[in-house]
PDB file of C-alpha atoms in Angstrom:
ATOM      1  CA  GLU L   1       0.000   0.000   0.000  1.00 60.00           C
ATOM      2  CA  ALA L   2       1.629   3.243  -1.185  1.00 60.00           C
ATOM      3  CA  ALA L   3       2.238   5.531   1.754  1.00 92.00           C
ATOM      4  CA  VAL L   4       2.807   8.742  -0.215  1.00 96.00           C
ATOM      5  CA  THR L   5       0.549   9.421  -3.162  1.00 96.00           C
ATOM      6  CA  GLN L   6       0.507  12.332  -5.554  1.00 97.00           C
ATOM      7  CA  SER L   7      -2.082  13.693  -7.929  1.00 97.00           C
ATOM      8  CA  PRO L   8      -2.175  14.251 -10.752  1.00 97.00           C
ATOM      9  CA  ARG L   9       0.623  12.014 -12.048  1.00 96.00           C
ATOM     10  CA  SER L  10       1.034  14.230 -15.059  1.00 97.00           C
ATOM     11  CA  LYS L  11      -0.301  17.567 -16.136  1.00 97.00           C
ATOM     12  CA  VAL L  12      -0.075  19.962 -19.023  1.00 97.00           C
ATOM     13  CA  ALA L  13      -0.595  23.597 -18.071  1.00 97.00           C
ATOM     14  CA  VAL L  14      -0.607  26.874 -19.960  1.00 97.00           C
ATOM     15  CA  THR L  15       1.745  29.707 -19.173  1.00 97.00           C
ATOM     16  CA  GLY L  16       0.146  32.072 -16.684  1.00 97.00           C
ATOM     17  CA  GLY L  17      -2.352  29.514 -15.481  1.00 97.00           C
ATOM     18  CA  LYS L  18      -2.750  28.214 -11.954  1.00 97.00           C
ATOM     19  CA  VAL L  19      -1.560  24.716 -11.099  1.00 98.00           C
ATOM     20  CA  THR L  20      -2.145  22.781  -7.894  1.00 98.00           C
ATOM     21  CA  LEU L  21      -0.257  19.592  -7.132  1.00 98.00           C
ATOM     22  CA  SER L  22      -1.526  17.434  -4.300  1.00 98.00           C
ATOM     23  CA  CYS L  23       0.179  15.027  -1.953  1.00 98.00           C
ATOM     24  CA  HIS L  24      -1.289  12.636   0.606  1.00 98.00           C
ATOM     25  CA  GLN L  25       0.612  10.495   3.112  1.00 97.00           C
ATOM     26  CA  THR L  26      -0.512   7.730   5.404  1.00 96.00           C
ATOM     27  CA  ASN L  27       2.817   7.417   7.261  1.00 91.00           C
ATOM     28  CA  ASN L  28       1.642   9.580  10.149  1.00 91.00           C
ATOM     29  CA  HIS L  29       4.740  11.704   9.604  1.00 90.00           C
ATOM     30  CA  ASP L  30       5.019  15.267  10.778  1.00 87.00           C
ATOM     31  CA  TYR L  31       7.355  16.472   8.031  1.00 89.00           C
ATOM     32  CA  MET L  32       6.375  16.804   4.384  1.00 92.00           C
ATOM     33  CA  TYR L  33       8.390  18.193   1.495  1.00 93.00           C
ATOM     34  CA  TRP L  34       8.071  19.310  -2.094  1.00 96.00           C
ATOM     35  CA  TYR L  35      11.033  18.852  -4.438  1.00 96.00           C
ATOM     36  CA  ARG L  36      11.520  19.454  -8.098  1.00 96.00           C
ATOM     37  CA  GLN L  37      13.747  17.270 -10.219  1.00 94.00           C
ATOM     38  CA  ASP L  38      15.480  18.523 -13.323  1.00 90.00           C
ATOM     39  CA  THR L  39      18.086  16.762 -15.363  1.00 79.00           C
ATOM     40  CA  GLY L  40      21.499  17.670 -14.033  1.00 71.00           C
ATOM     41  CA  HIS L  41      20.168  19.262 -10.849  1.00 77.00           C
ATOM     42  CA  GLY L  42      18.979  16.326  -8.857  1.00 85.00           C
ATOM     43  CA  LEU L  43      16.369  17.100  -6.217  1.00 92.00           C
ATOM     44  CA  ARG L  44      15.889  20.657  -5.034  1.00 92.00           C
ATOM     45  CA  LEU L  45      13.713  21.552  -2.068  1.00 91.00           C
ATOM     46  CA  ILE L  46      10.889  24.016  -2.776  1.00 94.00           C
ATOM     47  CA  HIS L  47       8.838  24.082   0.438  1.00 94.00           C
ATOM     48  CA  TYR L  48       8.447  21.914   3.496  1.00 90.00           C
ATOM     49  CA  SER L  49       6.190  21.682   6.510  1.00 91.00           C
ATOM     50  CA  TYR L  50       6.582  20.187   9.967  1.00 87.00           C
ATOM     51  CA  VAL L  51       3.077  20.808  11.252  1.00 89.00           C
ATOM     52  CA  ALA L  52      -0.378  21.354   9.840  1.00 92.00           C
ATOM     53  CA  ASP L  53      -1.290  24.931   8.895  1.00 93.00           C
ATOM     54  CA  SER L  54       2.360  25.924   8.658  1.00 92.00           C
ATOM     55  CA  THR L  55       4.833  25.863   5.773  1.00 93.00           C
ATOM     56  CA  GLU L  56       8.474  26.840   5.380  1.00 90.00           C
ATOM     57  CA  LYS L  57      10.504  27.968   2.399  1.00 91.00           C
ATOM     58  CA  GLY L  58      13.075  25.608   1.001  1.00 89.00           C
ATOM     59  CA  ASP L  59      15.986  26.415  -1.274  1.00 88.00           C
ATOM     60  CA  ILE L  60      14.014  27.452  -4.383  1.00 93.00           C
ATOM     61  CA  PRO L  61      10.625  28.812  -3.231  1.00 96.00           C
ATOM     62  CA  ASP L  62      10.202  31.614  -5.768  1.00 97.00           C
ATOM     63  CA  GLY L  63       7.104  31.145  -7.907  1.00 97.00           C
ATOM     64  CA  TYR L  64       5.632  28.502  -5.609  1.00 98.00           C
ATOM     65  CA  LYS L  65       3.289  28.461  -2.648  1.00 97.00           C
ATOM     66  CA  ALA L  66       2.492  25.573  -0.352  1.00 97.00           C
ATOM     67  CA  SER L  67      -0.436  24.608   1.813  1.00 97.00           C
ATOM     68  CA  ARG L  68      -0.638  22.050   4.635  1.00 97.00           C
ATOM     69  CA  PRO L  69      -4.299  21.849   5.703  1.00 97.00           C
ATOM     70  CA  SER L  70      -3.808  18.622   7.680  1.00 96.00           C
ATOM     71  CA  GLN L  71      -1.031  16.268   8.722  1.00 95.00           C
ATOM     72  CA  GLU L  72      -1.829  13.994   5.775  1.00 96.00           C
ATOM     73  CA  ASN L  73      -2.102  16.555   2.985  1.00 97.00           C
ATOM     74  CA  PHE L  74       0.384  18.955   1.456  1.00 98.00           C
ATOM     75  CA  SER L  75      -0.201  20.938  -1.738  1.00 98.00           C
ATOM     76  CA  LEU L  76       2.100  22.855  -4.037  1.00 98.00           C
ATOM     77  CA  ILE L  77       0.586  25.809  -5.851  1.00 98.00           C
ATOM     78  CA  LEU L  78       1.886  27.564  -8.920  1.00 97.00           C
ATOM     79  CA  GLU L  79      -0.188  30.755  -9.142  1.00 95.00           C
ATOM     80  CA  LEU L  80       1.234  31.834 -12.503  1.00 97.00           C
ATOM     81  CA  ALA L  81       2.845  28.867 -14.186  1.00 97.00           C
ATOM     82  CA  SER L  82       5.904  29.591 -16.313  1.00 97.00           C
ATOM     83  CA  LEU L  83       7.872  27.603 -18.859  1.00 97.00           C
ATOM     84  CA  SER L  84      10.770  27.294 -16.419  1.00 96.00           C
ATOM     85  CA  GLN L  85       8.559  25.361 -14.021  1.00 97.00           C
ATOM     86  CA  THR L  86       8.373  22.386 -16.356  1.00 97.00           C
ATOM     87  CA  ALA L  87       9.835  19.566 -14.254  1.00 96.00           C
ATOM     88  CA  VAL L  88       9.014  16.472 -12.271  1.00 96.00           C
ATOM     89  CA  TYR L  89       7.746  17.250  -8.787  1.00 98.00           C
ATOM     90  CA  PHE L  90       8.139  14.904  -5.858  1.00 97.00           C
ATOM     91  CA  CYS L  91       6.456  14.971  -2.507  1.00 97.00           C
ATOM     92  CA  ALA L  92       8.050  13.249   0.471  1.00 94.00           C
ATOM     93  CA  SER L  93       7.355  12.674   4.123  1.00 92.00           C
ATOM     94  CA  SER L  94       9.621  11.891   7.060  1.00 88.00           C
ATOM     95  CA  ASP L  95       9.585  11.353  10.780  1.00 79.00           C
ATOM     96  CA  ALA L  96      12.330  13.848  11.634  1.00 67.00           C
ATOM     97  CA  LYS L  97      12.060  12.716  15.249  1.00 59.00           C
ATOM     98  CA  GLY L  98      14.473  15.290  16.399  1.00 48.00           C
ATOM     99  CA  TRP L  99      17.809  16.620  15.592  1.00 47.00           C
ATOM    100  CA  GLY L 100      20.591  14.379  14.449  1.00 52.00           C
ATOM    101  CA  GLY L 101      19.455  14.325  10.850  1.00 60.00           C
ATOM    102  CA  GLN L 102      19.298  10.528  10.717  1.00 72.00           C
ATOM    103  CA  ASP L 103      16.038  10.463   8.956  1.00 79.00           C
ATOM    104  CA  THR L 104      14.565   8.669   5.968  1.00 85.00           C
ATOM    105  CA  GLN L 105      12.431  10.484   3.452  1.00 89.00           C
ATOM    106  CA  TYR L 106       9.637   8.530   1.794  1.00 93.00           C
ATOM    107  CA  PHE L 107       8.876   9.795  -1.670  1.00 95.00           C
ATOM    108  CA  GLY L 108       5.757   9.713  -3.757  1.00 96.00           C
ATOM    109  CA  PRO L 109       5.795   8.594  -7.406  1.00 95.00           C
ATOM    110  CA  GLY L 110       6.117  12.122  -8.775  1.00 96.00           C
ATOM    111  CA  THR L 111       4.073  14.474 -10.937  1.00 97.00           C
ATOM    112  CA  ARG L 112       5.338  15.304 -14.406  1.00 96.00           C
ATOM    113  CA  LEU L 113       4.393  18.912 -15.186  1.00 97.00           C
ATOM    114  CA  LEU L 114       4.684  20.402 -18.638  1.00 97.00           C
ATOM    115  CA  VAL L 115       4.038  24.120 -18.989  1.00 97.00           C
ATOM    116  CA  LEU L 116       3.371  25.289 -22.534  1.00 96.00           C
TER     117      LEU L 116
ATOM    118  CA  GLN W   1      28.979  25.339   1.378  1.00 53.00           C
ATOM    119  CA  GLN W   2      25.843  23.318   1.007  1.00 66.00           C
ATOM    120  CA  GLN W   3      26.714  21.541  -2.200  1.00 89.00           C
ATOM    121  CA  VAL W   4      26.897  17.833  -2.707  1.00 94.00           C
ATOM    122  CA  ARG W   5      28.644  16.713  -5.877  1.00 95.00           C
ATOM    123  CA  GLN W   6      28.390  13.352  -7.572  1.00 96.00           C
ATOM    124  CA  SER W   7      30.457  11.722 -10.268  1.00 96.00           C
ATOM    125  CA  PRO W   8      30.250  10.379 -12.815  1.00 96.00           C
ATOM    126  CA  GLN W   9      26.957  11.668 -14.191  1.00 94.00           C
ATOM    127  CA  SER W  10      26.438   8.345 -15.888  1.00 96.00           C
ATOM    128  CA  LEU W  11      28.152   4.980 -15.631  1.00 98.00           C
ATOM    129  CA  THR W  12      27.885   1.774 -17.603  1.00 98.00           C
ATOM    130  CA  VAL W  13      29.235  -1.512 -16.255  1.00 98.00           C
ATOM    131  CA  TRP W  14      28.914  -5.127 -17.295  1.00 98.00           C
ATOM    132  CA  GLU W  15      26.893  -7.556 -15.263  1.00 98.00           C
ATOM    133  CA  GLY W  16      29.055  -8.964 -12.479  1.00 97.00           C
ATOM    134  CA  GLU W  17      31.400  -5.980 -12.267  1.00 98.00           C
ATOM    135  CA  THR W  18      31.689  -3.585  -9.349  1.00 98.00           C
ATOM    136  CA  ALA W  19      30.167  -0.172  -9.960  1.00 98.00           C
ATOM    137  CA  ILE W  20      31.738   2.732  -8.065  1.00 98.00           C
ATOM    138  CA  LEU W  21      29.765   5.924  -7.579  1.00 98.00           C
ATOM    139  CA  ASN W  22      31.455   8.932  -6.042  1.00 98.00           C
ATOM    140  CA  CYS W  23      30.194  11.750  -3.875  1.00 98.00           C
ATOM    141  CA  SER W  24      31.791  14.749  -2.170  1.00 97.00           C
ATOM    142  CA  TYR W  25      30.493  17.512   0.040  1.00 96.00           C
ATOM    143  CA  GLU W  26      31.654  20.876   1.287  1.00 93.00           C
ATOM    144  CA  ASN W  27      30.078  21.464   4.675  1.00 89.00           C
ATOM    145  CA  SER W  28      31.882  19.596   7.440  1.00 90.00           C
ATOM    146  CA  ALA W  29      28.774  19.915   9.634  1.00 87.00           C
ATOM    147  CA  PHE W  30      27.014  17.202   7.625  1.00 90.00           C
ATOM    148  CA  ASP W  31      26.942  14.038   9.683  1.00 88.00           C
ATOM    149  CA  TYR W  32      24.573  11.642   7.968  1.00 91.00           C
ATOM    150  CA  PHE W  33      24.816  10.457   4.380  1.00 94.00           C
ATOM    151  CA  PRO W  34      21.966   8.466   2.834  1.00 94.00           C
ATOM    152  CA  TRP W  35      22.021   7.090  -0.686  1.00 97.00           C
ATOM    153  CA  TYR W  36      18.731   6.919  -2.550  1.00 97.00           C
ATOM    154  CA  GLN W  37      17.952   4.715  -5.532  1.00 98.00           C
ATOM    155  CA  GLN W  38      15.482   5.834  -8.164  1.00 96.00           C
ATOM    156  CA  PHE W  39      14.015   3.704 -10.930  1.00 96.00           C
ATOM    157  CA  PRO W  40      12.435   5.374 -13.988  1.00 91.00           C
ATOM    158  CA  GLY W  41       8.933   6.619 -13.278  1.00 89.00           C
ATOM    159  CA  GLU W  42       9.279   6.209  -9.529  1.00 93.00           C
ATOM    160  CA  GLY W  43      10.287   8.317  -6.566  1.00 94.00           C
ATOM    161  CA  PRO W  44      13.672   7.839  -4.877  1.00 96.00           C
ATOM    162  CA  ALA W  45      13.892   5.268  -2.100  1.00 96.00           C
ATOM    163  CA  LEU W  46      16.499   4.905   0.626  1.00 94.00           C
ATOM    164  CA  LEU W  47      19.103   2.288  -0.288  1.00 97.00           C
ATOM    165  CA  ILE W  48      21.800   2.560   2.372  1.00 96.00           C
ATOM    166  CA  SER W  49      23.157   5.210   4.695  1.00 94.00           C
ATOM    167  CA  ILE W  50      26.173   5.984   6.864  1.00 94.00           C
ATOM    168  CA  LEU W  51      26.952   8.195   9.816  1.00 91.00           C
ATOM    169  CA  SER W  52      30.062  10.324   9.813  1.00 91.00           C
ATOM    170  CA  VAL W  53      31.478   8.404  12.795  1.00 92.00           C
ATOM    171  CA  SER W  54      31.869   5.332  10.575  1.00 94.00           C
ATOM    172  CA  ASP W  55      34.173   4.763   7.638  1.00 95.00           C
ATOM    173  CA  LYS W  56      32.342   1.834   6.090  1.00 97.00           C
ATOM    174  CA  LYS W  57      28.826   0.488   5.890  1.00 97.00           C
ATOM    175  CA  GLU W  58      27.807  -2.739   4.176  1.00 97.00           C
ATOM    176  CA  ASP W  59      24.415  -4.051   3.200  1.00 97.00           C
ATOM    177  CA  GLY W  60      24.596  -7.072   0.959  1.00 97.00           C
ATOM    178  CA  ARG W  61      26.181  -6.080  -2.336  1.00 98.00           C
ATOM    179  CA  PHE W  62      26.121  -2.380  -1.436  1.00 98.00           C
ATOM    180  CA  THR W  63      28.970  -0.754   0.491  1.00 98.00           C
ATOM    181  CA  ILE W  64      29.604   2.858   1.417  1.00 98.00           C
ATOM    182  CA  PHE W  65      33.184   3.977   1.993  1.00 98.00           C
ATOM    183  CA  PHE W  66      33.485   7.263   3.858  1.00 97.00           C
ATOM    184  CA  ASN W  67      36.498   9.567   4.230  1.00 97.00           C
ATOM    185  CA  LYS W  68      35.654  12.340   6.640  1.00 95.00           C
ATOM    186  CA  ARG W  69      38.974  14.136   6.306  1.00 95.00           C
ATOM    187  CA  GLU W  70      38.603  14.457   2.549  1.00 96.00           C
ATOM    188  CA  LYS W  71      34.808  14.924   2.687  1.00 96.00           C
ATOM    189  CA  LYS W  72      34.324  12.151   0.199  1.00 97.00           C
ATOM    190  CA  LEU W  73      32.320   8.991   0.062  1.00 97.00           C
ATOM    191  CA  SER W  74      31.622   6.320  -2.485  1.00 98.00           C
ATOM    192  CA  LEU W  75      28.997   3.680  -3.094  1.00 98.00           C
ATOM    193  CA  HIS W  76      30.291   0.344  -4.329  1.00 98.00           C
ATOM    194  CA  ILE W  77      27.852  -2.059  -5.925  1.00 98.00           C
ATOM    195  CA  ALA W  78      29.444  -5.481  -6.127  1.00 98.00           C
ATOM    196  CA  ASP W  79      28.375  -8.127  -8.650  1.00 98.00           C
ATOM    197  CA  SER W  80      26.219  -5.566 -10.450  1.00 98.00           C
ATOM    198  CA  GLN W  81      22.943  -6.859 -11.859  1.00 97.00           C
ATOM    199  CA  PRO W  82      20.746  -5.434 -14.639  1.00 97.00           C
ATOM    200  CA  GLY W  83      18.126  -4.776 -11.974  1.00 97.00           C
ATOM    201  CA  ASP W  84      20.540  -2.311 -10.361  1.00 98.00           C
ATOM    202  CA  SER W  85      20.160  -0.008 -13.358  1.00 98.00           C
ATOM    203  CA  ALA W  86      18.812   3.175 -11.813  1.00 97.00           C
ATOM    204  CA  THR W  87      19.785   6.670 -10.778  1.00 96.00           C
ATOM    205  CA  TYR W  88      21.591   6.930  -7.445  1.00 97.00           C
ATOM    206  CA  PHE W  89      21.477  10.073  -5.346  1.00 96.00           C
ATOM    207  CA  CYS W  90      23.955  10.850  -2.626  1.00 96.00           C
ATOM    208  CA  ALA W  91      22.608  13.126   0.086  1.00 94.00           C
ATOM    209  CA  ALA W  92      24.116  14.883   3.086  1.00 92.00           C
ATOM    210  CA  SER W  93      22.223  15.770   6.209  1.00 87.00           C
ATOM    211  CA  LYS W  94      22.759  17.670   9.437  1.00 82.00           C
ATOM    212  CA  GLY W  95      20.445  18.036  12.356  1.00 74.00           C
ATOM    213  CA  TYR W  96      19.487  21.086  14.298  1.00 67.00           C
ATOM    214  CA  PRO W  97      17.020  21.566  17.124  1.00 64.00           C
ATOM    215  CA  GLY W  98      13.557  20.841  15.752  1.00 59.00           C
ATOM    216  CA  GLY W  99      14.549  19.465  12.396  1.00 64.00           C
ATOM    217  CA  TYR W 100      17.306  18.813   9.946  1.00 66.00           C
ATOM    218  CA  LYS W 101      18.711  19.921   6.621  1.00 76.00           C
ATOM    219  CA  VAL W 102      19.300  17.529   3.754  1.00 84.00           C
ATOM    220  CA  VAL W 103      20.989  18.320   0.449  1.00 89.00           C
ATOM    221  CA  PHE W 104      20.887  16.004  -2.550  1.00 92.00           C
ATOM    222  CA  GLY W 105      23.503  15.569  -5.225  1.00 93.00           C
ATOM    223  CA  SER W 106      22.576  15.622  -8.897  1.00 92.00           C
ATOM    224  CA  GLY W 107      22.678  11.858  -9.227  1.00 94.00           C
ATOM    225  CA  THR W 108      24.575   9.159 -11.118  1.00 96.00           C
ATOM    226  CA  ARG W 109      22.703   7.191 -13.738  1.00 96.00           C
ATOM    227  CA  LEU W 110      23.898   3.582 -13.672  1.00 98.00           C
ATOM    228  CA  LEU W 111      23.345   1.143 -16.499  1.00 98.00           C
ATOM    229  CA  VAL W 112      24.286  -2.490 -15.995  1.00 98.00           C
ATOM    230  CA  SER W 113      24.612  -4.342 -19.279  1.00 97.00           C
ATOM    231  CA  PRO W 114      23.956  -8.082 -19.338  1.00 94.00           C
TER     232      PRO W 114
END
């Protein structure tokens, strides 16, 4: 049973349009993350959240918003989609029980976004 | 100071050979180094990890060698199998009160030819 699911799995959007990517986890984890993956750049952190109703900026937050309405759900919002936001987006969750950094991230299957 | 570098970008080995994937980092505060394996069309999944207090970690055919002084580590995949063909991400992590920071490398795409 997949513990982190994402929807949609793929999407084509128009430049300037609004895009919402959704993520749902059943791991009972406090932390959730949004990454984008581009060839040659690996995984880059966009936003993350460690508690419902609160989000934090990651390394590349510009052009993206995030929403964490509950522990299980975390959304990534592109208010004005641009060509440069074409990428694969991954959601992840983790326990992050405390400091020490010895934590495993559990990733969803990804959403392939194409902005035209 | 937050970068994690991986080499090579892509690697092809024959079935049965040992594949060696390299990783280096800049920030000496990183103390935990997980490797993630990603198959096409899927999300990354944790493969093996090492703490900075260790210099070697084995799990079956997968071994991490860690050199703290040089800030380098490598993933060795012994007796490589076609099913090992995937992209491998090295990551570096450090904790702080209330959370932690993790940085991913750009990945090495491994192809194992039968």
